[in-house]
Short mmCIF file of C-alpha atoms in Angstrom, two decimals:
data_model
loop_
_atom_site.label_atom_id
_atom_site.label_comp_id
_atom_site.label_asym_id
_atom_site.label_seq_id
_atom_site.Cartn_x
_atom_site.Cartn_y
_atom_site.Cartn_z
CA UNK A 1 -18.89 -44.96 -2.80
CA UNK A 2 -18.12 -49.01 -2.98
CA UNK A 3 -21.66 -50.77 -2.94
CA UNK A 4 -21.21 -54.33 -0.90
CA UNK A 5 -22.37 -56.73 -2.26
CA UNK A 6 -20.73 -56.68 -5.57
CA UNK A 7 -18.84 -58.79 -7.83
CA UNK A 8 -19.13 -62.89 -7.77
CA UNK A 9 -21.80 -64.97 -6.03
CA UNK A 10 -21.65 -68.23 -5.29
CA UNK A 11 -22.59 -69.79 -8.68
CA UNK A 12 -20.33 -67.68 -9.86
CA UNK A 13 -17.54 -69.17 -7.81
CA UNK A 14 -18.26 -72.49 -8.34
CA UNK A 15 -18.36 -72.63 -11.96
CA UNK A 16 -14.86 -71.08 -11.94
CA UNK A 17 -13.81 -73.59 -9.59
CA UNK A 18 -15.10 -76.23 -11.52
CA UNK A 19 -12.67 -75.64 -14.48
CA UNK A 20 -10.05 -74.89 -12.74
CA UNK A 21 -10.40 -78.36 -10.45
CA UNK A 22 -11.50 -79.94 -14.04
CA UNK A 23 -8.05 -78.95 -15.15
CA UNK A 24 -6.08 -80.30 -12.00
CA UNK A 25 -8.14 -82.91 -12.32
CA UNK A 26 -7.58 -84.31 -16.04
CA UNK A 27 -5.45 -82.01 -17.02
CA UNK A 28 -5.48 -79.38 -20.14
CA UNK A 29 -7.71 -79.40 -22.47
CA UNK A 30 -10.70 -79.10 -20.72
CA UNK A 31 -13.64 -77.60 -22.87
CA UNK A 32 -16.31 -75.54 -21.86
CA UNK A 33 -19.51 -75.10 -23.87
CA UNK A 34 -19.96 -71.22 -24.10
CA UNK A 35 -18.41 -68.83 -21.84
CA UNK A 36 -18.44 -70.13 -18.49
CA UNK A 37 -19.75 -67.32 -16.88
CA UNK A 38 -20.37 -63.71 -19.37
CA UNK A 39 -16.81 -62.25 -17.96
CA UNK A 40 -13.86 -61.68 -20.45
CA UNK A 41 -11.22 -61.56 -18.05
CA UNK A 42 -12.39 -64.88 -16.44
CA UNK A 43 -12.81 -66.74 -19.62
CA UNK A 44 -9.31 -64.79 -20.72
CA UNK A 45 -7.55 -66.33 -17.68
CA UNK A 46 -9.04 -69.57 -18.08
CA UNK A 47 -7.63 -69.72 -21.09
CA UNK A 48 -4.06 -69.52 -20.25
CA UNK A 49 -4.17 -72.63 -17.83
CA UNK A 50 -5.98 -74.83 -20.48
CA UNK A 51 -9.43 -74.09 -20.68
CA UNK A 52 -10.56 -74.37 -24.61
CA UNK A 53 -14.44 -72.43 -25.06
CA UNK A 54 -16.50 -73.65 -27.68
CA UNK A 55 -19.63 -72.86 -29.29
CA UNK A 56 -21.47 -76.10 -29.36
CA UNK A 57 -20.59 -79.88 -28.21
CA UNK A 58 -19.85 -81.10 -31.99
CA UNK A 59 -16.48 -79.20 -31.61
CA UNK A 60 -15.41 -81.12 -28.52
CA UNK A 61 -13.19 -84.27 -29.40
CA UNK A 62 -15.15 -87.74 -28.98
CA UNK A 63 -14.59 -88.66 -25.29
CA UNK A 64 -12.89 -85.52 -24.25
CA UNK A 65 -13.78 -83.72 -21.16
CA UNK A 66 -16.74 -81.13 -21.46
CA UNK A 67 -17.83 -78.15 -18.95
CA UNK A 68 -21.54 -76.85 -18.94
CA UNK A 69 -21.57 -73.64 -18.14
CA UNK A 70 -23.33 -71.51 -15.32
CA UNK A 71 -26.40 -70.42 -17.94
CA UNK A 72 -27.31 -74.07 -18.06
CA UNK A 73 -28.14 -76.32 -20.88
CA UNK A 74 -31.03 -77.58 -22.81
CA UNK A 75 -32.00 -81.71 -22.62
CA UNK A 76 -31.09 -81.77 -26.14
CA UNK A 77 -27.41 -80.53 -25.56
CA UNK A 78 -27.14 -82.99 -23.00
CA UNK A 79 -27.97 -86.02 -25.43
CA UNK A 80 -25.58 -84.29 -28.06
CA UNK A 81 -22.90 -84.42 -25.41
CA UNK A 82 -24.29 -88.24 -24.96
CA UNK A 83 -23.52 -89.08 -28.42
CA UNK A 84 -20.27 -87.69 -28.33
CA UNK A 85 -19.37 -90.09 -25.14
CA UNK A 86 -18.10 -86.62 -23.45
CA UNK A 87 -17.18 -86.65 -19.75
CA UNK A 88 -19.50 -83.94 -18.77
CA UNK A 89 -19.31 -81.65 -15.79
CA UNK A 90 -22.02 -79.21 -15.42
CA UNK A 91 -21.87 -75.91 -13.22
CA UNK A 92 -25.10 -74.93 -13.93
CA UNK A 93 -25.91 -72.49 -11.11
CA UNK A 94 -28.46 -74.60 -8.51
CA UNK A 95 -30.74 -71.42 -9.01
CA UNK A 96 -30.91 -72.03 -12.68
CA UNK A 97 -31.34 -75.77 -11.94
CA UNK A 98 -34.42 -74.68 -10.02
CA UNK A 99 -36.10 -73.08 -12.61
CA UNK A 100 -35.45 -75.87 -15.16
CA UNK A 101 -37.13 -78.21 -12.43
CA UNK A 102 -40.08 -75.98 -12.16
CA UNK A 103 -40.31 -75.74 -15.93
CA UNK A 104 -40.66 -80.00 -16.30
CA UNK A 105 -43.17 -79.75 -13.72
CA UNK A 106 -44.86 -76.94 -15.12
CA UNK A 107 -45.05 -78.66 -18.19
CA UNK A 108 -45.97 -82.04 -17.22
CA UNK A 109 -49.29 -80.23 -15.48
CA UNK A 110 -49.82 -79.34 -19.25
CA UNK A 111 -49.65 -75.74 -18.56
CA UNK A 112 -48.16 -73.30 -21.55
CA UNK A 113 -45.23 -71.86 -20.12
CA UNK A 114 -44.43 -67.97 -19.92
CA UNK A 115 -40.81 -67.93 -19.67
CA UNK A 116 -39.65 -64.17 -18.94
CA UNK A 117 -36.80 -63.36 -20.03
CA UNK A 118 -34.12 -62.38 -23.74
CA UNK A 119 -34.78 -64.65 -25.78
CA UNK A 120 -30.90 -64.56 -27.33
CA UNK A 121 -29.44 -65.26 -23.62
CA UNK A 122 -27.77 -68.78 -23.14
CA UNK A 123 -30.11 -69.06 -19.69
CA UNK A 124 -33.40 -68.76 -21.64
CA UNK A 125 -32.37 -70.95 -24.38
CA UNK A 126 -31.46 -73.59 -21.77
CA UNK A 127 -34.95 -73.22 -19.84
CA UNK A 128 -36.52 -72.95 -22.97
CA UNK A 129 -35.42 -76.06 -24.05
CA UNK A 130 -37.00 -78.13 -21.18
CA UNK A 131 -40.39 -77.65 -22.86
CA UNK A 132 -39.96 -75.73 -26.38
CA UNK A 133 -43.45 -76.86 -26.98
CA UNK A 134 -44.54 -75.84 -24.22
CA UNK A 135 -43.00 -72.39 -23.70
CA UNK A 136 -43.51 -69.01 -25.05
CA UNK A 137 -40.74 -66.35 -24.07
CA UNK A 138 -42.12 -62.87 -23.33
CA UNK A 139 -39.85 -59.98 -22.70
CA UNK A 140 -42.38 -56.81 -22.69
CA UNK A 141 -45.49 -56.38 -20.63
CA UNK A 142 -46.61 -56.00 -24.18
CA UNK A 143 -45.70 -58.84 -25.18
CA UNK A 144 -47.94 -60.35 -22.47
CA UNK A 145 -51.02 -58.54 -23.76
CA UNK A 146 -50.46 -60.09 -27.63
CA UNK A 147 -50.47 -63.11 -26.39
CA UNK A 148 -52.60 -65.32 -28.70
CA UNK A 149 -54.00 -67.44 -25.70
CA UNK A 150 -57.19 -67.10 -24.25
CA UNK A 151 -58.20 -65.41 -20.85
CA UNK A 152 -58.60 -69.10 -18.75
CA UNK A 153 -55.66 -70.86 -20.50
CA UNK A 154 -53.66 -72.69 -18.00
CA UNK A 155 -50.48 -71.12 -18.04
CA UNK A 156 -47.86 -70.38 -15.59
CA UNK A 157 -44.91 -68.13 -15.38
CA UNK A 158 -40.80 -68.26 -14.73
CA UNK A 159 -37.94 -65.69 -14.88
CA UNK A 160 -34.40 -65.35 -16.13
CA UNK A 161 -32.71 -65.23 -12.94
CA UNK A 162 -30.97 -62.41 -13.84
CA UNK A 163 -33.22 -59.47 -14.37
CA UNK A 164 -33.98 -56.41 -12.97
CA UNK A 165 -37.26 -56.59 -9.98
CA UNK A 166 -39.00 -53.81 -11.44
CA UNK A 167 -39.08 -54.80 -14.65
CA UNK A 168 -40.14 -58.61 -13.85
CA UNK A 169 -42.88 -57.61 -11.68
CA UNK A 170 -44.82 -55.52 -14.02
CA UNK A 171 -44.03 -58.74 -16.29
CA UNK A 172 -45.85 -60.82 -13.52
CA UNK A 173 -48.90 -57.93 -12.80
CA UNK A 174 -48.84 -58.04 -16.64
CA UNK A 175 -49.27 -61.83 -16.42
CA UNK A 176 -51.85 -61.85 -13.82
CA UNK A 177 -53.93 -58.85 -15.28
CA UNK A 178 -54.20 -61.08 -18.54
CA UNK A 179 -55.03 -64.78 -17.43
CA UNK A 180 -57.76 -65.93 -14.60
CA UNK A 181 -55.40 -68.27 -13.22
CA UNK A 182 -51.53 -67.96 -13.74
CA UNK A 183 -49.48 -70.21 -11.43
CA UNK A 184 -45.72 -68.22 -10.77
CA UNK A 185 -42.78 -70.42 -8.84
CA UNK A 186 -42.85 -71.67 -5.40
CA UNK A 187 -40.02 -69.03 -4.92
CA UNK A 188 -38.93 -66.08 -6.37
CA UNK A 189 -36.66 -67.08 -9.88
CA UNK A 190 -34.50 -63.89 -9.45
CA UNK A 191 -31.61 -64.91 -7.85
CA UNK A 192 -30.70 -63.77 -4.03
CA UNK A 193 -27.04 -62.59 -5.67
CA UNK A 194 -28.91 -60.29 -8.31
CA UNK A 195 -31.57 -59.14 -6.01
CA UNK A 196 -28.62 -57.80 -3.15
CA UNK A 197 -26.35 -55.77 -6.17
CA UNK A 198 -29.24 -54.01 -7.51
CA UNK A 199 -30.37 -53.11 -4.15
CA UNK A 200 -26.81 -52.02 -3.54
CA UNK A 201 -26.09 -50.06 -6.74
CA UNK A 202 -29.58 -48.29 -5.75
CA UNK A 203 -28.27 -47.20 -2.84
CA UNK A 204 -25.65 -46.06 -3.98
CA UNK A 205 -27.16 -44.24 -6.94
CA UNK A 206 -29.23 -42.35 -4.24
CA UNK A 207 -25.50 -40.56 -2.90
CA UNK A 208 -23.69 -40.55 -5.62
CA UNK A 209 -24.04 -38.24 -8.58
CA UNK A 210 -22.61 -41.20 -11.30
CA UNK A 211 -22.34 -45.12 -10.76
CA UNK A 212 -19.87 -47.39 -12.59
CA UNK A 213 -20.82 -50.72 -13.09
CA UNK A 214 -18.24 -53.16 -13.77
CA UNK A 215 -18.67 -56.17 -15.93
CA UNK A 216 -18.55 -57.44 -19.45
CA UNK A 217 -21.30 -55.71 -22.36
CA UNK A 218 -22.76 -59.69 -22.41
CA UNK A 219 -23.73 -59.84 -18.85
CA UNK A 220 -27.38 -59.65 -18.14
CA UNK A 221 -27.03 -58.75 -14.40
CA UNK A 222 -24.10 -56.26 -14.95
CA UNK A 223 -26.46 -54.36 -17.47
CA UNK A 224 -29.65 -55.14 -15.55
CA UNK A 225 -27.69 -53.04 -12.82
CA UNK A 226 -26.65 -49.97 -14.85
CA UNK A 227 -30.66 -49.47 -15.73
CA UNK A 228 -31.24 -49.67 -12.20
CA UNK A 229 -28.97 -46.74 -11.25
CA UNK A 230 -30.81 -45.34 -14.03
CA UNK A 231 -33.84 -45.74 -13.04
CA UNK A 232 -32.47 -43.32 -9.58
CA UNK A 233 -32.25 -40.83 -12.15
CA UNK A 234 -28.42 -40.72 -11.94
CA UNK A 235 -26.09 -41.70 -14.87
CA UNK A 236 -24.61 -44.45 -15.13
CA UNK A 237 -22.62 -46.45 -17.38
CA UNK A 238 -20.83 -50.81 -17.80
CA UNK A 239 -17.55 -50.30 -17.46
CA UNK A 240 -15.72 -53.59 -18.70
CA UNK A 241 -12.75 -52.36 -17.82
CA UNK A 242 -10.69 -49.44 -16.17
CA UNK A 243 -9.32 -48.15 -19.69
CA UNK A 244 -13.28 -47.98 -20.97
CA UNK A 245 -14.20 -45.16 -18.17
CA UNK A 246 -14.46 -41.70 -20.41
CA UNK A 247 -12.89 -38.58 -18.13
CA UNK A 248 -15.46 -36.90 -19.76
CA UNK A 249 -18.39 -38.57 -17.73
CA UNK A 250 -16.54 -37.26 -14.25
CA UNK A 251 -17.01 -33.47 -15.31
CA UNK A 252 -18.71 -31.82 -12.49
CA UNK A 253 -18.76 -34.66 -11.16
CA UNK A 254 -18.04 -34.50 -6.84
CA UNK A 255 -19.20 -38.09 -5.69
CA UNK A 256 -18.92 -41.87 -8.02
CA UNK A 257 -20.46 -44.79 -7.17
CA UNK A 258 -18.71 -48.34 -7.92
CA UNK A 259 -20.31 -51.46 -8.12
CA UNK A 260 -20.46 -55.10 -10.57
CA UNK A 261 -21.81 -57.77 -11.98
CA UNK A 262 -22.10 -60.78 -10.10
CA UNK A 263 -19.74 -62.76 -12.86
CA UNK A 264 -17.14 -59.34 -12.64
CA UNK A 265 -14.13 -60.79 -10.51
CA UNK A 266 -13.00 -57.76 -8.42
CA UNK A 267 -9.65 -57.44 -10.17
CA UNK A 268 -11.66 -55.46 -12.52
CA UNK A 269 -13.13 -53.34 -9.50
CA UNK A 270 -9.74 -52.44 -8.18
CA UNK A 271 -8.02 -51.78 -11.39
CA UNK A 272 -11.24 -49.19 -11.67
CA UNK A 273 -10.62 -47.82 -8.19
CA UNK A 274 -6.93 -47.05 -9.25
CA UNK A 275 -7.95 -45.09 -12.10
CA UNK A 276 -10.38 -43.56 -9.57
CA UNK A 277 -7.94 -42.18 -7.72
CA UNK A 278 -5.51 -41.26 -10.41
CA UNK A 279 -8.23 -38.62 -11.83
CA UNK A 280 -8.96 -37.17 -8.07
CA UNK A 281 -11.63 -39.84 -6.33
CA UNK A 282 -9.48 -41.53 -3.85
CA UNK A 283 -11.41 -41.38 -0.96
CA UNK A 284 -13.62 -44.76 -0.94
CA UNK A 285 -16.12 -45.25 1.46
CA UNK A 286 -18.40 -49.14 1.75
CA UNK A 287 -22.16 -48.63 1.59
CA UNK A 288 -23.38 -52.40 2.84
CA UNK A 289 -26.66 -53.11 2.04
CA UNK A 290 -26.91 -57.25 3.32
CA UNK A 291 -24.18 -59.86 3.70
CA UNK A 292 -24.32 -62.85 1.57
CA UNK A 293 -22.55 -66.39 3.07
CA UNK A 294 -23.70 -68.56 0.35
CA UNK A 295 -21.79 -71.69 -0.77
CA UNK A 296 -22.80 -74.18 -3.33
CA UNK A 297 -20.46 -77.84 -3.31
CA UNK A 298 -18.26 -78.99 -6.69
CA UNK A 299 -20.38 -81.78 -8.63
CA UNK A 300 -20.28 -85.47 -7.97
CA UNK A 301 -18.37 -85.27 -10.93
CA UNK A 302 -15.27 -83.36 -9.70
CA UNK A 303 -15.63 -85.48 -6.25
CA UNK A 304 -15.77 -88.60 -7.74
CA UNK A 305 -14.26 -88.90 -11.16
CA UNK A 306 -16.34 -92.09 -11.80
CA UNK A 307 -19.58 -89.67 -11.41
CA UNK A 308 -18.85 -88.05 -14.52
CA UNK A 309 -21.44 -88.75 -17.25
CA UNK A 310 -23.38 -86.94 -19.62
#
């Protein structure tokens, strides 16, 4: 059973894109601050044509040209990047650039800030960084309930856009049991892309007696959509690739469900679907729970060379 929607979104997409125009562009190296998006067969590929992943913008060459990646980026990386005189591209998602925008706002109406969210995930760090003092990162509805703030502070709420619903709400009821007056986003944070695959892998969880999600152990939504097939009661397990599913886990086993992460390309999904098939599960059938037709544009900077700045 093949849940649709599943593999990239559109900020997925266009991040790729961006390196790969980067690299037709201005041609090898191009460097690209973290992993573009959490995939290992992406940032593998990428790789090959040029494509040089580094840690932090002190390790790009003075001047050379510098990707932001889809997690987005703090103000203070973009002044390192500055310094350096780096051609900078960013492919921030535009749904991570919304929550940054709501986060200046948020701040400049003096509120304290409760970011929800992993503290050690690229995104967070990056939203984080809009207002560090200004911005306390809470994980746990328990984490909510120690917070050292009194009952009418002003604060207001945001989300990683790539965590489970469940969880978040109770977050947000958490939020809004705690404070008189907590102000949340004009829109939901979660992304539309994460919100339609863990609706999908749920319905496939609820026919299927495993699910199989594909995508890398360092991506949020992949994970964020194993706990929801979970959360069905069925098993489920990442699979980063075809050689990491265990035979073991398809003992007694009469119907799989297949699904991944929104940063999985769906390479990965057919190599999986081979294996399927090799070890008896070759009938595939498409449970479609909503159509996405997204499209976000390239940067000014890949339009318009000039455009690029940091």
């Amino acid at each position: 059973m093949l849940a649709e929607p599943r593999s990239f979104c559109a900020g997925v997409e266009r991040a790729i894109e961006i390196v790969e125009v980067a690299l037709e562009r201005f041609g090898p190296p191009v460097y690209v601050r973290k992993q573009i998006v959490h995939n290992h067969r992406v940032v593998a590929e990428l790789e090959t044509r040029g494509a040089r992943f580094v840690d932090t913008v002190d390790e790009v060459p003075t001047g050379a040209v510098c990707v932001f990646s889809a997690h987005g980026v703090s103000p203070a990386v973009r002044e390192a990047a500055a310094s350096r005189e780096l051609t900078v591209i960013d492919a921030t998602c535009p749904l991570v650039s919304k929550v940054h925008q709501e986060s200046r706002r948020f701040a400049e109406d003096e509120r304290t800030i409760l970011l929800i969210g992993h503290r050690d995930h690229e995104e967070v760090e990056g939203t984080f960084g809009e207002a560090p003092e200004h911005t306390l990162v809470v994980g746990t509805v328990e984490e909510v309930r120690e917070l050292e703030l009194p009952r009418d502070a002003r604060v207001a709420y945001l989300t990683q856009t790539t965590l489970a619903l469940d969880e978040t709400r109770e977050i947000v009821e958490a939020i809004h049991e705690r404070f008189d007056d907590p102000r949340g986003p004009g829109s939901e944070d979660i992304c539309y892309a994460s919100q339609n695959r863990q609706n999908a892998v749920r319905a496939v969880a609820a026919r299927t007696e495993l699910v199989l999600v594909v995508g890398s152990v360092n991506s949020s939504n992949s994970v964020r959509m194993v706990e929801v097939a979970q959360g069905e009661g069925v098993p489920a397990y990442l699979v980063p690739e075809a050689r990491d599913l265990r035979e073991e886990w398809l003992t007694g086993v009469a119907s799989v469900g297949v699904s991944a992460g929104a940063s999985a390309p769906g390479e990965l999904v057919n190599e999986l679907l081979m294996r399927l098939a090799e070890l008896g599960f070759a009938h595939v059938e498409v449970e479609q729970t909503a159509t996405e037709d997204v499209v976000f544009g390239l940067p000014s900077a890949l339009k318009n060379p000039k455009a690029a700045t940091a």
